[in-house]
PDB file of C-alpha atoms in Angstrom:
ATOM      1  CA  UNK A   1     -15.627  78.979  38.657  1.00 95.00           C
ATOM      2  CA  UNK A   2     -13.154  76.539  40.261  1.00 96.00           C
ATOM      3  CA  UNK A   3     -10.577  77.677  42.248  1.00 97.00           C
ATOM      4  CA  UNK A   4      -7.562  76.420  44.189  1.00 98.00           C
ATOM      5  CA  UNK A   5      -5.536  78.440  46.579  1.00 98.00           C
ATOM      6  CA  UNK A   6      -2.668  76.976  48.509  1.00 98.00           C
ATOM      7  CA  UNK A   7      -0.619  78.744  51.047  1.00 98.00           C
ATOM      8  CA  UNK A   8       1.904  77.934  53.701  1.00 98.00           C
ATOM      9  CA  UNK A   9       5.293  77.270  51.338  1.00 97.00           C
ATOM     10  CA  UNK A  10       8.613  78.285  53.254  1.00 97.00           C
ATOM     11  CA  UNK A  11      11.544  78.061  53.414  1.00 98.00           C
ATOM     12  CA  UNK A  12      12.559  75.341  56.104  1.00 98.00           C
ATOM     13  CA  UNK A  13      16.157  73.940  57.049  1.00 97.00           C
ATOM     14  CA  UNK A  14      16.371  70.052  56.551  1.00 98.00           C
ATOM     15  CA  UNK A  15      14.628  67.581  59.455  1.00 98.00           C
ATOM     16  CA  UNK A  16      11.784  70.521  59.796  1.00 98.00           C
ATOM     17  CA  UNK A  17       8.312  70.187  59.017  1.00 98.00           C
ATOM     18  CA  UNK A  18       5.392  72.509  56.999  1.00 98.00           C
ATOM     19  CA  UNK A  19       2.013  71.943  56.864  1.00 98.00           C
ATOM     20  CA  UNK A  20       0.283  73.077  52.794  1.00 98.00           C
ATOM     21  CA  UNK A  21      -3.474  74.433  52.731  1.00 98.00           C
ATOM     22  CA  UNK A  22      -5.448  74.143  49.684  1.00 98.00           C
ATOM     23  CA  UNK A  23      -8.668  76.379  50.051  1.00 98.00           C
ATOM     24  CA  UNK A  24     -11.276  75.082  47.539  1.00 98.00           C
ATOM     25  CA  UNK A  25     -14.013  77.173  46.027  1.00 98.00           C
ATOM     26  CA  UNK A  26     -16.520  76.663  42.808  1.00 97.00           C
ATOM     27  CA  UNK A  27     -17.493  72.688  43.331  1.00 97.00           C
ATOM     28  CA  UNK A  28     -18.529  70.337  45.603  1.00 97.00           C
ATOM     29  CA  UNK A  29     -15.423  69.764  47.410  1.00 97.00           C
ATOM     30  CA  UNK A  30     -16.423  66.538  49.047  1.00 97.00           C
ATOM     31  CA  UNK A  31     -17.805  64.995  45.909  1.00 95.00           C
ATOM     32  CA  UNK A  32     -14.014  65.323  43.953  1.00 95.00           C
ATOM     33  CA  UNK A  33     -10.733  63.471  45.270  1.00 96.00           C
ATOM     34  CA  UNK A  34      -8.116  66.120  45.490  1.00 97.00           C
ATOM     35  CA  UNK A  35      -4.432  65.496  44.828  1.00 98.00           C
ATOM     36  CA  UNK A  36      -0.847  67.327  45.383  1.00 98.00           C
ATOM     37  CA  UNK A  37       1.550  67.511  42.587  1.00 98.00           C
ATOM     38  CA  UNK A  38       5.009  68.978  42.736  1.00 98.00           C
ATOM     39  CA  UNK A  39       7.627  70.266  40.634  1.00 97.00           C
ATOM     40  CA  UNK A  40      11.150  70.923  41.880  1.00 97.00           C
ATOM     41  CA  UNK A  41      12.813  73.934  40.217  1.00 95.00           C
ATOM     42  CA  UNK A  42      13.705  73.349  36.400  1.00 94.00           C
ATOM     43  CA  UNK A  43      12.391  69.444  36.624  1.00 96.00           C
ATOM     44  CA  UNK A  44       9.333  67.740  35.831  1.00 96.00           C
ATOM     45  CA  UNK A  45       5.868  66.885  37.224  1.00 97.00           C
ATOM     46  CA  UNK A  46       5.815  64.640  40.543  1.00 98.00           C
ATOM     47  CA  UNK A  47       2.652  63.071  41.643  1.00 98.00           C
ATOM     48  CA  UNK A  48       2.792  63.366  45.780  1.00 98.00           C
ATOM     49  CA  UNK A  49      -0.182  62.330  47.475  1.00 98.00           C
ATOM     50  CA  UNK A  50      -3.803  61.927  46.631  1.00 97.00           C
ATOM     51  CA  UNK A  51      -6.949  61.376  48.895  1.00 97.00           C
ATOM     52  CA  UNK A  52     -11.077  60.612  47.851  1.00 95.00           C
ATOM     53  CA  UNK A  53     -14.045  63.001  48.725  1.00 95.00           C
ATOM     54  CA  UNK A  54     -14.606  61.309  52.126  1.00 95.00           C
ATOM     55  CA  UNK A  55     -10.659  61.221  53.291  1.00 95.00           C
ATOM     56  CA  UNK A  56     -11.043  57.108  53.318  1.00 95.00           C
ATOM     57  CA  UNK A  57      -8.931  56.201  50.524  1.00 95.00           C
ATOM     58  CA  UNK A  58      -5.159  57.934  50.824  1.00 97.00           C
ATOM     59  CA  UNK A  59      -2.254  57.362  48.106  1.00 96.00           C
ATOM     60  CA  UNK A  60       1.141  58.085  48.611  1.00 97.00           C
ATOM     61  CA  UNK A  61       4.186  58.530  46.132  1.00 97.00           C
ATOM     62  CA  UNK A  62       6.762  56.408  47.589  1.00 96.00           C
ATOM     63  CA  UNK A  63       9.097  59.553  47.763  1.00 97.00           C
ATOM     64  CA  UNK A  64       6.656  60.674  50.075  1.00 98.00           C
ATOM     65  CA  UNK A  65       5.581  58.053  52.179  1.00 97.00           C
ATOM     66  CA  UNK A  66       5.857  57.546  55.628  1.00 97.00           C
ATOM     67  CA  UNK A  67       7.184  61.449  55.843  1.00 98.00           C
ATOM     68  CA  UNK A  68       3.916  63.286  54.414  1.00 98.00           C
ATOM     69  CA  UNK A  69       0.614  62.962  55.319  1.00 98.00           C
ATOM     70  CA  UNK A  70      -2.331  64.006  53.357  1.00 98.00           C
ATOM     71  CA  UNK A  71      -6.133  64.961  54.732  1.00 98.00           C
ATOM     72  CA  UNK A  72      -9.123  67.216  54.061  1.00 98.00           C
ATOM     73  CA  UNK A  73     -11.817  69.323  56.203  1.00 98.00           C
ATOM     74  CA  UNK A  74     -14.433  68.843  53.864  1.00 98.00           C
ATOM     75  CA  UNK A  75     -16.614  71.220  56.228  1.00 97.00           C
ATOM     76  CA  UNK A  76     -13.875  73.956  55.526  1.00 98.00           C
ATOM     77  CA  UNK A  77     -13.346  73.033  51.638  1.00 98.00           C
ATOM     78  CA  UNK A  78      -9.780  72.636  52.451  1.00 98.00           C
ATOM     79  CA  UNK A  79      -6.640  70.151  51.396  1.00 98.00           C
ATOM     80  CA  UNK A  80      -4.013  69.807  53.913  1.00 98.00           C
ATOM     81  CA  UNK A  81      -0.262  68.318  52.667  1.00 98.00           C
ATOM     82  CA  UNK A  82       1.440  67.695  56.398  1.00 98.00           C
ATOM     83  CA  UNK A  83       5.529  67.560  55.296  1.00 98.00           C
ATOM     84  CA  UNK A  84       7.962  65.879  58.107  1.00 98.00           C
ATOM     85  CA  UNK A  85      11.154  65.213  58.233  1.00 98.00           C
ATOM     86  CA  UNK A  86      12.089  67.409  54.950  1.00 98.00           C
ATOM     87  CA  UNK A  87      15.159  67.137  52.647  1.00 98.00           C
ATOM     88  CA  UNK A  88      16.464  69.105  49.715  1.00 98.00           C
ATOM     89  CA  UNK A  89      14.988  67.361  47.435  1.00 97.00           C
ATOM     90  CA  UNK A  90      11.423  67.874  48.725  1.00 98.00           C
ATOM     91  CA  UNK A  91      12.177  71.386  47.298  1.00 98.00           C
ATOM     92  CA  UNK A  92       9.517  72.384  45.019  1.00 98.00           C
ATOM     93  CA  UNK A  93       6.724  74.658  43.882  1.00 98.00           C
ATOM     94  CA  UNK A  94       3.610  72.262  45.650  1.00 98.00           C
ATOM     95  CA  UNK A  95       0.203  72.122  43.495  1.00 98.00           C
ATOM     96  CA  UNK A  96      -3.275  71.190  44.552  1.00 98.00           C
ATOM     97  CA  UNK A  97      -5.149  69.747  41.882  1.00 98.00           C
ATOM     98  CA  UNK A  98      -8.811  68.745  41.799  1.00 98.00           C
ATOM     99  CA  UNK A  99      -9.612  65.279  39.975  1.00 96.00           C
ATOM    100  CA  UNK A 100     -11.957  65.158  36.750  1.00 94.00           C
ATOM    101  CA  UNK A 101     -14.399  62.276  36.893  1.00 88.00           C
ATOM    102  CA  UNK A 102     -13.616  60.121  33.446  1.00 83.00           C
ATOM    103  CA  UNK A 103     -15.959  58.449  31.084  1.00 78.00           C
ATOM    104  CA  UNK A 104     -16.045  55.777  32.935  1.00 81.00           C
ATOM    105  CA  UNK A 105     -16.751  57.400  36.392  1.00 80.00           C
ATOM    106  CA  UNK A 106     -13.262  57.260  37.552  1.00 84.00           C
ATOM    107  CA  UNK A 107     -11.068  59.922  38.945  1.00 86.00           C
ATOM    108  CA  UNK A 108      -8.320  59.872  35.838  1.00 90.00           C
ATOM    109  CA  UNK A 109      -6.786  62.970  35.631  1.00 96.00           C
ATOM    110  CA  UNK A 110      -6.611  66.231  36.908  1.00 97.00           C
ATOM    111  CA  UNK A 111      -9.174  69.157  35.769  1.00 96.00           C
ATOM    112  CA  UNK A 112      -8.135  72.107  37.901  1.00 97.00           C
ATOM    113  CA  UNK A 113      -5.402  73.186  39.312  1.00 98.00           C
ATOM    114  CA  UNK A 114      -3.704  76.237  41.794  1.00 97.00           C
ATOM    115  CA  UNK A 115      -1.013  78.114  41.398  1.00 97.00           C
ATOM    116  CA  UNK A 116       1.245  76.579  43.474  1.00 97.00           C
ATOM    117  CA  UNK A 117       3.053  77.315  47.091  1.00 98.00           C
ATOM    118  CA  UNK A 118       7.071  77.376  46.988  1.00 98.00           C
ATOM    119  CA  UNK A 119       8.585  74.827  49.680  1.00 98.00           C
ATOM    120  CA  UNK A 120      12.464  75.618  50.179  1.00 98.00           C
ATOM    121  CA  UNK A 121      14.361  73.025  52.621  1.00 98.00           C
ATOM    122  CA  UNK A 122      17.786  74.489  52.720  1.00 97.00           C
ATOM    123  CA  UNK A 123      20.178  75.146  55.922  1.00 95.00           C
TER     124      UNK A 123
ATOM    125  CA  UNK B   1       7.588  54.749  39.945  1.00 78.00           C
ATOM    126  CA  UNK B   2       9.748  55.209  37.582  1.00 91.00           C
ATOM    127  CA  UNK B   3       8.902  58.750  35.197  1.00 96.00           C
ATOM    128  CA  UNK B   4       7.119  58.004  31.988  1.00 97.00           C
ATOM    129  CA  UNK B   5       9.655  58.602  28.855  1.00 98.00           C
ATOM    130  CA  UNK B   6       8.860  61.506  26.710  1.00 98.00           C
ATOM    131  CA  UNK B   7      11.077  63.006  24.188  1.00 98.00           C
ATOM    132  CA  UNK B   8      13.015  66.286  25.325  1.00 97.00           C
ATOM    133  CA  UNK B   9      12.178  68.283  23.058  1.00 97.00           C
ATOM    134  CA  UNK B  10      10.052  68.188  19.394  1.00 98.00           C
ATOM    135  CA  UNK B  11       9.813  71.301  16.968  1.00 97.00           C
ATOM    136  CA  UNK B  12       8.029  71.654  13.892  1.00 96.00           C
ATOM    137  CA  UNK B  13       6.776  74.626  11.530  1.00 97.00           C
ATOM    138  CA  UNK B  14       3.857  76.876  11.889  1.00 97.00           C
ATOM    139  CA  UNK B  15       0.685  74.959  10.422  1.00 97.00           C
ATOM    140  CA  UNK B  16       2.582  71.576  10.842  1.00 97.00           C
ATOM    141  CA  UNK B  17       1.504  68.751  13.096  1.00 97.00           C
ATOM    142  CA  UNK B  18       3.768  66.870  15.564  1.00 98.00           C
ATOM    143  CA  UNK B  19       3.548  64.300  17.521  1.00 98.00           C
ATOM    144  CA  UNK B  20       4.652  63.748  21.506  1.00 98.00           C
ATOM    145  CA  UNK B  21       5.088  59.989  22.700  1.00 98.00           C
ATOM    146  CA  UNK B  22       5.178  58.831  26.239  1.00 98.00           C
ATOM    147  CA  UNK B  23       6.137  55.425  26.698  1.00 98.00           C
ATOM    148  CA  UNK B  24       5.291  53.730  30.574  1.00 97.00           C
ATOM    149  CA  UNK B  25       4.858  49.840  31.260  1.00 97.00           C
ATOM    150  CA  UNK B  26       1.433  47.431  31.430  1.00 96.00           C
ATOM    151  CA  UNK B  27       1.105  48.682  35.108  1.00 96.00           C
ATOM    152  CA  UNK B  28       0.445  51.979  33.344  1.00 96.00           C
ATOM    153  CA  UNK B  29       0.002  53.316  30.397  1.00 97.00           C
ATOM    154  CA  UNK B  30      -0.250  49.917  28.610  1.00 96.00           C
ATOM    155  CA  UNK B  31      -3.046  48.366  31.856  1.00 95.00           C
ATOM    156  CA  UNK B  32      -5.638  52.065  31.833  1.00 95.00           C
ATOM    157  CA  UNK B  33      -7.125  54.106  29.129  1.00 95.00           C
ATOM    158  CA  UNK B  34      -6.356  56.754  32.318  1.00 96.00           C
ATOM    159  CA  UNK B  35      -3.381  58.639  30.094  1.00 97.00           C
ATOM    160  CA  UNK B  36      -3.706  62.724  30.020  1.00 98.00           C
ATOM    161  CA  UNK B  37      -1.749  65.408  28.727  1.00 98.00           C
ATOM    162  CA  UNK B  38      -0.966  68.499  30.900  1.00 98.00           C
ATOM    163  CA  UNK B  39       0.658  72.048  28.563  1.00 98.00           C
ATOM    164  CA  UNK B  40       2.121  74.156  31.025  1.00 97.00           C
ATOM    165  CA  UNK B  41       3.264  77.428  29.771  1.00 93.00           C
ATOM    166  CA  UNK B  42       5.946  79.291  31.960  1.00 90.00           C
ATOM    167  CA  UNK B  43       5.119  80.128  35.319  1.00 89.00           C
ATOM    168  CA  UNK B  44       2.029  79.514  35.137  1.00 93.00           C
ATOM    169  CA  UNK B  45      -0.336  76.281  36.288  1.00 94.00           C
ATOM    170  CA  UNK B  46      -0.391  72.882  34.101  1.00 96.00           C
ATOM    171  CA  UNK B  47      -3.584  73.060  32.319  1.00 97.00           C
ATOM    172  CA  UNK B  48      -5.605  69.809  31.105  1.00 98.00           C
ATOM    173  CA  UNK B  49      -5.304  68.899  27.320  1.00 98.00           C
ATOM    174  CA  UNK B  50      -6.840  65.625  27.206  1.00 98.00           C
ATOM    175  CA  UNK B  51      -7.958  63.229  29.137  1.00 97.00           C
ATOM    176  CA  UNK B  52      -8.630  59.321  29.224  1.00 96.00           C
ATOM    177  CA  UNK B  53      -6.222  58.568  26.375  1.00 96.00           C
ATOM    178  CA  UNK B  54      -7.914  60.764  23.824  1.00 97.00           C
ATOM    179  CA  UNK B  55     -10.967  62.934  25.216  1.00 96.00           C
ATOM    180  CA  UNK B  56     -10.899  66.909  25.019  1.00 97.00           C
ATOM    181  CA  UNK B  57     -12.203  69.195  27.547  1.00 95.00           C
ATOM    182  CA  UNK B  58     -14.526  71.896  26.738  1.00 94.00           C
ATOM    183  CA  UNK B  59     -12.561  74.702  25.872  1.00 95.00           C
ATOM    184  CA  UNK B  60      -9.552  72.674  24.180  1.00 97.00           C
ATOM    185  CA  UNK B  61      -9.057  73.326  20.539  1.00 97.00           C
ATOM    186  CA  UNK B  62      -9.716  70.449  18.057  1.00 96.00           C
ATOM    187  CA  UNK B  63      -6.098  70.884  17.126  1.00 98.00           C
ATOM    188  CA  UNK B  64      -4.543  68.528  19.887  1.00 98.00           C
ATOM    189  CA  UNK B  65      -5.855  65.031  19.844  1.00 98.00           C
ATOM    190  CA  UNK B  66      -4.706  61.932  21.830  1.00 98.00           C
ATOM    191  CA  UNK B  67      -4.112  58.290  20.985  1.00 98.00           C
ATOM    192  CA  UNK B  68      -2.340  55.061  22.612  1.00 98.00           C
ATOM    193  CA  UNK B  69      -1.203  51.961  21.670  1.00 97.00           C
ATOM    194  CA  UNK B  70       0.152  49.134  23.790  1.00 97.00           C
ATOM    195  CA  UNK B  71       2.623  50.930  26.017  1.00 98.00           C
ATOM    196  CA  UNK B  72       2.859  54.134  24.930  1.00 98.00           C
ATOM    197  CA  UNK B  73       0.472  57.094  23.973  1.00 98.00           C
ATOM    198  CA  UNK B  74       0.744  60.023  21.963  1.00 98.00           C
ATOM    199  CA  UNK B  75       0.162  63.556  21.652  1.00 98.00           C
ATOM    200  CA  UNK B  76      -0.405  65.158  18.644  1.00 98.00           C
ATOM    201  CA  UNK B  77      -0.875  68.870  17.755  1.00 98.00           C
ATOM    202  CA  UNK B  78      -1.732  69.832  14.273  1.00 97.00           C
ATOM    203  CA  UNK B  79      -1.815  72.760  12.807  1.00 97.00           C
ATOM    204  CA  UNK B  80       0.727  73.801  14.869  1.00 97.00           C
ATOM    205  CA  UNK B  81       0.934  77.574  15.840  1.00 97.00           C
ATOM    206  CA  UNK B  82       2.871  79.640  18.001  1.00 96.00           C
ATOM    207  CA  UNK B  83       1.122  79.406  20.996  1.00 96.00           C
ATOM    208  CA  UNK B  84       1.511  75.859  20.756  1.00 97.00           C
ATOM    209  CA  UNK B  85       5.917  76.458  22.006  1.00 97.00           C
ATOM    210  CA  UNK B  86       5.637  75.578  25.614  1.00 97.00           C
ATOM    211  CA  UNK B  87       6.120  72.494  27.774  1.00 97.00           C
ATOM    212  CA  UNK B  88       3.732  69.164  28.007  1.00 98.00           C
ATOM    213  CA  UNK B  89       3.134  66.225  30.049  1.00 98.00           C
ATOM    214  CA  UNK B  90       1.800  63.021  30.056  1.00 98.00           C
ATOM    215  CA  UNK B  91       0.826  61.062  33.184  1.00 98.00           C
ATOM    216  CA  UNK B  92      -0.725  57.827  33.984  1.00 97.00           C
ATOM    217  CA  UNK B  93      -3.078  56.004  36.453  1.00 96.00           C
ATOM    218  CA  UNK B  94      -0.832  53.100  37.647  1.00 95.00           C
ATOM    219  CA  UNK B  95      -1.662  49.614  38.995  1.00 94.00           C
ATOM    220  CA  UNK B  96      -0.472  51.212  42.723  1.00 92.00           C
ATOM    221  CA  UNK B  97      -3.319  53.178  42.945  1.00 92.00           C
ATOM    222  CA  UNK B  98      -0.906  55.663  42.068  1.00 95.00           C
ATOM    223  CA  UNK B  99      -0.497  58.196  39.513  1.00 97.00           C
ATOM    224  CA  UNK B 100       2.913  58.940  36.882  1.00 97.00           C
ATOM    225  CA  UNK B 101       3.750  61.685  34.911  1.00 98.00           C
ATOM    226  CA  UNK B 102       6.179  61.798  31.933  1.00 98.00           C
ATOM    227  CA  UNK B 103       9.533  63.185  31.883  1.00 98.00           C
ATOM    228  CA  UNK B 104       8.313  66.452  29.944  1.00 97.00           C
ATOM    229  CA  UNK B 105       8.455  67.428  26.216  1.00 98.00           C
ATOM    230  CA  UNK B 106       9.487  70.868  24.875  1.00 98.00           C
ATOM    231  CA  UNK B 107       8.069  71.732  21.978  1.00 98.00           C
ATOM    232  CA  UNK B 108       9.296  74.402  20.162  1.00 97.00           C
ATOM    233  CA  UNK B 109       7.537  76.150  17.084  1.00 96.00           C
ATOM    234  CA  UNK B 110      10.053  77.217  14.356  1.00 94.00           C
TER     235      UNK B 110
END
């Protein structure tokens, strides 16, 4: 059975920094890009960040980029989401999700996903 | 990256079927069959629907099927039923290597 645990939501004051963990269990975690998706309180979906099986392709939501940096210990089975320089609207519940290969051997969408870690930047 | 545009809300009666649009651009939704629908019921974890414009996972009942044409794809639930009243998503592989989701769609069963 799939799962996906993140940890390591706080609540942080503005400028600060958190680093997400996304333990991985039921596949084989270096064969599947991984992604983190967000949702702010009471909004919608947000694609952040996603990263392939061997950490050498990395995508960033331009929200995102050039603040957050995404990686993975594929020896440990486990999705990092590094956050600097946060704001309030980087406020969210942050989810790892696992990639489903399509038809056509492509990572298009997203098969699994955890339950979420809370991230609250507020002074 | 602008959102993906998806009606607010769209009701219908028990044993009905409805029908959820998400219009994008041809650097999305119109360029990929990669369109899939996400329900997420409250609190809890977006779950898959379908995937690649109109593929099911195991698991997903026959009721919810997927389509697309040109720009924008669609979403539709028949039969509808009670369990159905929650909140869904689209979201798109775009030409950024990037990925969209819609704007969010609550449907509500009356």
């Amino acid at each position: 059975e799939v799962q996906l645990l993140e940890s390591g939501g706080d609540l942080v004051q503005p400028g600060g920094s958190l680093r997400l963990s996304c333990a991985a269990s039921g596949f084989t975690f270096s064969s599947y890009s991984m992604s983190w998706v967000r949702q702010a309180p009471g909004k919608g979906l947000e694609w952040v960040s996603a990263i392939s099986g061997s950490g050498d392709r990395i995508y960033y939501a331009d929200s995102v980029k050039g603040r957050f940096t995404i990686s993975r210990d594929n020896s440990r089975n486990t999705l990092y989401l590094q956050m600097n320089s946060l704001r309030a609207a980087d406020t969210a519940l942050y989810y790892c999700a696992k990639f489903g290969m399509g038809a056509s051997g492509s990572f298009s969408h997203f098969d699994y996903w955890g339950q979420g870690t809370l991230v609250i930047v507020s002074s | 990256q602008s959102a993906l545009t998806q009606p607010a809300s769209v009701s219908g009666s028990p044993g009905q079927s409805i029908t959820i649009s998400c219009t994008g651009t041809s650097s999305d939704v119109g360029g990929y069959d990669y369109v899939s629908w996400y329900q997420e019921p409250p609190g809890k974890a977006p779950k898959l629907m379908i995937y690649d414009v109109s593929n099911r996972p195991s698991g997903v009942s026959n009721r919810f099927s997927g389509s697309k044409s040109g720009n924008t794809a669609s979403l539709t639930i028949s039969g509808l039923q009670a369990e159905d009243e929650t909140d869904y998503y689209c979201s798109s592989y775009t030409r950024s290597n990037t990925y969209v989701f819609g704007t969010g769609t609550k449907v509500t069963v009356l």
